[in-house]
Amino acid sequence: MSDNEAMRKMAKLITYLISRQDSVPFREPVDWKGLELFDYPKIVKKPMDLGTVKRKMERGLYETIEECAADIRLIWTNCKTYNADGSDFYLLAESFSKRFEERYKKIDMELDANNNQDDSLVSPLKQHSSLDVKAKFAANIFRLSGMELGHVLQVIDLKCPNALEDPESSADANTRMSLNSQVDEAQVEINVDAIDPRTFAELDRYVKDKIFARTTGEDIEEYEINAKRSKR
C-alpha cells in the first residue's frame, strides 16, 4: 500500500466514524459556552473533533497517517480527561478508541508491509518526502503572526540552538530561511536541517494548526460577509 492509498483509507475511516449515529458528541468542537462548561478550556488544552480532522485531511494538512491518527486519538483522550471514569461519555470515548485502533492497525500494517518490500526503493522516496515536508514548513512559517513566529524561535532556541544562525555567516540553502524576527527585530536564519526530528515534528504541527485555524476563520468571516450582502 502506498502512502496515498493509506491516506485515502484514513479518510474513509474518518467518514465511517462520523457516519455512526453515536458519534454526535465527537463530530464538532465542544460548545462549552453553550453548555456552560466553563472549566472545559482549563482542563482540555487542545480541543479536537472529527469534523476538524476531516477538514484538515481535505486540505492536505496531514503529511502522514500518524499525524492524522494523533489528532483522532486526541479526541478520545480529551473526552476521557474531562469526563469522569465510568460515565457515559467516558465509556463512549473508550469504545470509539478501541474501534479506531482496530481499523487503524490494519492500515498501518499494510503500509509497513509495503515499505519493507524494497528498502532500496523506499529510502529515496522517504528522503524526497522529507525534503517536501521541510520545504512546505519553510513556506508556511512566513504566514505566521509575530507572536506565533516568536514561539517557533523560542522553541528552536531552547531545543536546537544550533539551528539559529547569523545569515551573514551562513551559505544559502533550500532549507534555510532568513527571518526578520518581530520579537526582537533582529534578523535570524533558521537552518531546518539542524532541527532534530522530534522538535521539527512539534513545530511543523504547531505551524499547520495555526494556519488551519486562521484559514478556517477567514472562511467563516467571508461567509458572514456574503450573507450580509445577500440580505441587502
Tab-separated table of C-alpha atoms in Angstrom:
chain	number	residue	atom	x	y	z
A	1	MET	CA	0.000	0.000	0.000
A	2	SER	CA	1.355	3.426	-0.960
A	3	ASP	CA	1.254	6.484	1.300
A	4	ASN	CA	-1.543	7.982	-0.847
A	5	GLU	CA	-3.611	4.801	-0.562
A	6	ALA	CA	-3.065	4.744	3.191
A	7	MET	CA	-4.231	8.360	3.423
A	8	ARG	CA	-7.332	7.550	1.377
A	9	LYS	CA	-8.138	4.685	3.737
A	10	MET	CA	-7.700	7.059	6.674
A	11	ALA	CA	-10.180	9.437	5.026
A	12	LYS	CA	-12.663	6.567	4.690
A	13	LEU	CA	-12.093	5.646	8.328
A	14	ILE	CA	-12.864	9.220	9.393
A	15	THR	CA	-16.041	9.190	7.281
A	16	TYR	CA	-17.044	5.895	8.894
A	17	LEU	CA	-16.561	7.291	12.409
A	18	ILE	CA	-18.564	10.424	11.601
A	19	SER	CA	-21.390	8.410	9.991
A	20	ARG	CA	-22.014	6.394	13.140
A	21	GLN	CA	-25.146	7.527	14.964
A	22	ASP	CA	-23.360	7.548	18.321
A	23	SER	CA	-20.544	9.818	17.081
A	24	VAL	CA	-22.571	13.024	17.559
A	25	PRO	CA	-20.535	14.223	20.611
A	26	PHE	CA	-17.323	13.954	18.580
A	27	ARG	CA	-18.367	15.451	15.235
A	28	GLU	CA	-17.861	19.143	16.032
A	29	PRO	CA	-15.950	21.197	18.622
A	30	VAL	CA	-17.424	21.060	22.121
A	31	ASP	CA	-19.727	24.064	22.577
A	32	TRP	CA	-18.518	24.665	26.108
A	33	LYS	CA	-20.043	28.148	26.259
A	34	GLY	CA	-23.474	26.991	25.152
A	35	LEU	CA	-23.310	24.014	27.506
A	36	GLU	CA	-21.947	26.269	30.283
A	37	LEU	CA	-18.891	24.050	30.754
A	38	PHE	CA	-16.727	26.993	31.721
A	39	ASP	CA	-13.955	24.807	33.112
A	40	TYR	CA	-13.580	22.926	29.806
A	41	PRO	CA	-10.827	25.133	28.269
A	42	LYS	CA	-8.929	24.959	31.556
A	43	ILE	CA	-8.910	21.149	31.518
A	44	VAL	CA	-8.725	20.463	27.778
A	45	LYS	CA	-5.736	22.404	26.461
A	46	LYS	CA	-6.005	21.322	22.824
A	47	PRO	CA	-9.584	20.636	21.643
A	48	MET	CA	-10.104	18.329	18.681
A	49	ASP	CA	-13.076	16.781	16.886
A	50	LEU	CA	-13.790	14.567	13.888
A	51	GLY	CA	-15.097	17.453	11.777
A	52	THR	CA	-11.837	19.349	12.222
A	53	VAL	CA	-9.816	16.225	11.381
A	54	LYS	CA	-11.888	15.734	8.228
A	55	ARG	CA	-11.352	19.340	7.129
A	56	LYS	CA	-7.604	19.138	7.791
A	57	MET	CA	-7.485	15.918	5.763
A	58	GLU	CA	-9.346	17.544	2.855
A	59	ARG	CA	-6.916	20.489	2.879
A	60	GLY	CA	-3.902	18.184	2.811
A	61	LEU	CA	-2.556	19.311	6.185
A	62	TYR	CA	-1.506	15.801	7.212
A	63	GLU	CA	1.820	14.595	5.847
A	64	THR	CA	1.438	11.086	7.300
A	65	ILE	CA	-1.288	8.846	8.631
A	66	GLU	CA	0.465	9.014	12.011
A	67	GLU	CA	-0.232	12.766	12.221
A	68	CYS	CA	-3.896	12.154	11.469
A	69	ALA	CA	-4.088	9.314	13.984
A	70	ALA	CA	-2.585	11.556	16.677
A	71	ASP	CA	-5.404	14.095	16.211
A	72	ILE	CA	-8.067	11.380	16.288
A	73	ARG	CA	-6.610	9.907	19.468
A	74	LEU	CA	-6.663	13.386	20.984
A	75	ILE	CA	-10.465	13.420	20.602
A	76	TRP	CA	-10.885	10.347	22.797
A	77	THR	CA	-8.208	11.494	25.250
A	78	ASN	CA	-9.855	14.894	25.710
A	79	CYS	CA	-13.237	13.301	26.335
A	80	LYS	CA	-11.835	10.854	28.886
A	81	THR	CA	-9.824	13.617	30.555
A	82	TYR	CA	-12.833	15.895	31.052
A	83	ASN	CA	-15.459	13.278	31.903
A	84	ALA	CA	-15.400	11.029	34.943
A	85	ASP	CA	-14.195	7.453	34.580
A	86	GLY	CA	-17.219	5.226	34.085
A	87	SER	CA	-19.506	7.997	32.823
A	88	ASP	CA	-21.452	7.586	29.578
A	89	PHE	CA	-19.161	9.946	27.646
A	90	TYR	CA	-16.031	8.301	29.052
A	91	LEU	CA	-17.227	4.836	28.039
A	92	LEU	CA	-18.296	6.100	24.609
A	93	ALA	CA	-14.842	7.578	24.007
A	94	GLU	CA	-13.220	4.336	25.145
A	95	SER	CA	-15.410	2.363	22.755
A	96	PHE	CA	-14.560	4.653	19.827
A	97	SER	CA	-10.883	4.486	20.716
A	98	LYS	CA	-10.854	0.677	20.533
A	99	ARG	CA	-12.870	0.706	17.313
A	100	PHE	CA	-10.480	3.213	15.749
A	101	GLU	CA	-7.298	1.402	16.839
A	102	GLU	CA	-8.533	-1.901	15.381
A	103	ARG	CA	-9.060	-0.337	11.961
A	104	TYR	CA	-6.018	1.920	12.076
A	105	LYS	CA	-3.747	-1.015	12.933
A	106	LYS	CA	-4.711	-2.742	9.672
A	107	ILE	CA	-3.926	0.379	7.616
A	108	ASP	CA	-0.603	0.890	9.400
A	109	MET	CA	0.408	-2.775	8.996
A	110	GLU	CA	-0.370	-2.742	5.267
A	111	LEU	CA	1.677	0.434	4.853
A	112	ASP	CA	4.620	-1.059	6.793
A	113	ALA	CA	4.464	-4.251	4.739
A	114	ASN	CA	4.700	-2.251	1.535
A	115	ASN	CA	7.583	-0.130	2.866
A	116	ASN	CA	9.552	-3.213	3.876
A	117	GLN	CA	9.299	-4.885	0.475
A	118	ASP	CA	12.153	-2.957	-1.096
A	119	ASP	CA	14.193	-0.644	1.127
A	120	SER	CA	16.411	0.359	-1.807
A	121	LEU	CA	13.408	1.956	-3.490
A	122	VAL	CA	11.658	3.255	-0.390
A	123	SER	CA	14.624	5.123	1.098
A	124	PRO	CA	14.940	7.654	-1.769
A	125	LEU	CA	11.181	8.179	-1.676
A	126	LYS	CA	11.281	8.847	2.049
A	127	GLN	CA	14.165	11.254	1.586
A	128	HIS	CA	12.262	13.112	-1.146
A	129	SER	CA	9.155	13.200	1.077
A	130	SER	CA	11.240	14.599	3.930
A	131	LEU	CA	12.538	17.383	1.689
A	132	ASP	CA	8.986	18.197	0.599
A	133	VAL	CA	7.848	18.435	4.221
A	134	LYS	CA	10.719	20.785	5.079
A	135	ALA	CA	10.033	22.920	2.009
A	136	LYS	CA	6.358	23.272	2.987
A	137	PHE	CA	7.391	24.131	6.539
A	138	ALA	CA	9.742	26.813	5.198
A	139	ALA	CA	6.915	28.305	3.118
A	140	ASN	CA	4.275	28.103	5.851
A	141	ILE	CA	6.377	29.743	8.545
A	142	PHE	CA	6.215	33.075	6.700
A	143	ARG	CA	2.428	33.025	7.157
A	144	LEU	CA	2.681	33.137	10.955
A	145	SER	CA	1.955	36.207	13.043
A	146	GLY	CA	4.730	37.900	15.003
A	147	MET	CA	3.692	36.195	18.232
A	148	GLU	CA	3.465	32.784	16.567
A	149	LEU	CA	6.843	33.253	14.916
A	150	GLY	CA	8.264	34.247	18.285
A	151	HIS	CA	7.030	30.948	19.737
A	152	VAL	CA	8.754	28.996	16.951
A	153	LEU	CA	12.021	30.836	17.514
A	154	GLN	CA	11.819	30.282	21.273
A	155	VAL	CA	11.308	26.536	20.838
A	156	ILE	CA	14.228	26.304	18.414
A	157	ASP	CA	16.448	28.426	20.676
A	158	LEU	CA	15.591	26.190	23.622
A	159	LYS	CA	15.830	22.777	21.955
A	160	CYS	CA	18.017	23.283	18.861
A	161	PRO	CA	20.049	26.496	19.310
A	162	ASN	CA	22.450	25.405	16.558
A	163	ALA	CA	19.588	25.780	14.058
A	164	LEU	CA	19.567	29.556	14.576
A	165	GLU	CA	22.288	31.190	12.524
A	166	ASP	CA	23.592	34.587	11.522
A	167	PRO	CA	22.502	34.943	7.856
A	168	GLU	CA	25.705	36.788	7.010
A	169	SER	CA	27.887	33.895	8.138
A	170	SER	CA	25.982	31.008	6.523
A	171	ALA	CA	25.668	29.774	2.977
A	172	ASP	CA	22.386	29.735	1.117
A	173	ALA	CA	20.376	26.521	1.121
A	174	ASN	CA	16.865	25.440	0.246
A	175	THR	CA	16.021	24.589	3.837
A	176	ARG	CA	17.353	27.812	5.353
A	177	MET	CA	15.098	30.809	5.924
A	178	SER	CA	16.095	34.405	6.668
A	179	LEU	CA	13.544	35.939	9.001
A	180	ASN	CA	13.108	39.367	10.476
A	181	SER	CA	12.000	38.378	13.943
A	182	GLN	CA	9.141	40.586	15.098
A	183	VAL	CA	10.061	39.705	18.670
A	184	ASP	CA	13.451	41.383	18.895
A	185	GLU	CA	13.608	42.959	15.389
A	186	ALA	CA	16.825	41.054	14.722
A	187	GLN	CA	17.460	39.140	11.531
A	188	VAL	CA	17.940	35.442	12.099
A	189	GLU	CA	18.254	32.426	9.804
A	190	ILE	CA	16.748	29.048	10.580
A	191	ASN	CA	18.610	26.000	9.324
A	192	VAL	CA	15.774	23.478	9.140
A	193	ASP	CA	18.241	20.609	8.588
A	194	ALA	CA	19.733	21.302	12.033
A	195	ILE	CA	16.400	20.814	13.822
A	196	ASP	CA	16.101	17.337	15.333
A	197	PRO	CA	13.174	15.182	14.068
A	198	ARG	CA	11.144	15.341	17.289
A	199	THR	CA	11.353	19.128	17.541
A	200	PHE	CA	10.683	19.554	13.821
A	201	ALA	CA	7.545	17.390	14.095
A	202	GLU	CA	6.368	19.514	17.040
A	203	LEU	CA	6.971	22.782	15.175
A	204	ASP	CA	5.511	21.523	11.896
A	205	ARG	CA	2.357	20.513	13.724
A	206	TYR	CA	2.181	23.884	15.501
A	207	VAL	CA	2.562	25.823	12.237
A	208	LYS	CA	-0.076	23.730	10.438
A	209	ASP	CA	-2.551	24.108	13.308
A	210	LYS	CA	-2.128	27.899	13.343
A	211	ILE	CA	-2.556	28.200	9.585
A	212	PHE	CA	-5.561	25.887	9.616
A	213	ALA	CA	-7.210	27.897	12.408
A	214	ARG	CA	-6.575	31.125	10.504
A	215	THR	CA	-7.896	29.854	7.154
A	216	THR	CA	-10.975	28.410	8.851
A	217	GLY	CA	-11.617	31.788	10.468
A	218	GLU	CA	-11.201	33.536	7.132
A	219	ASP	CA	-13.715	31.162	5.529
A	220	ILE	CA	-16.256	31.906	8.279
A	221	GLU	CA	-15.672	35.653	8.007
A	222	GLU	CA	-16.118	35.553	4.214
A	223	TYR	CA	-19.324	33.528	4.622
A	224	GLU	CA	-20.723	36.067	7.108
A	225	ILE	CA	-19.846	38.994	4.803
A	226	ASN	CA	-21.547	37.316	1.823
A	227	ALA	CA	-24.572	36.515	3.982
A	228	LYS	CA	-24.922	40.192	4.997
A	229	ARG	CA	-24.614	41.315	1.383
A	230	SER	CA	-27.338	38.902	0.264
A	231	LYS	CA	-29.733	40.368	2.834
A	232	ARG	CA	-29.368	43.891	1.475
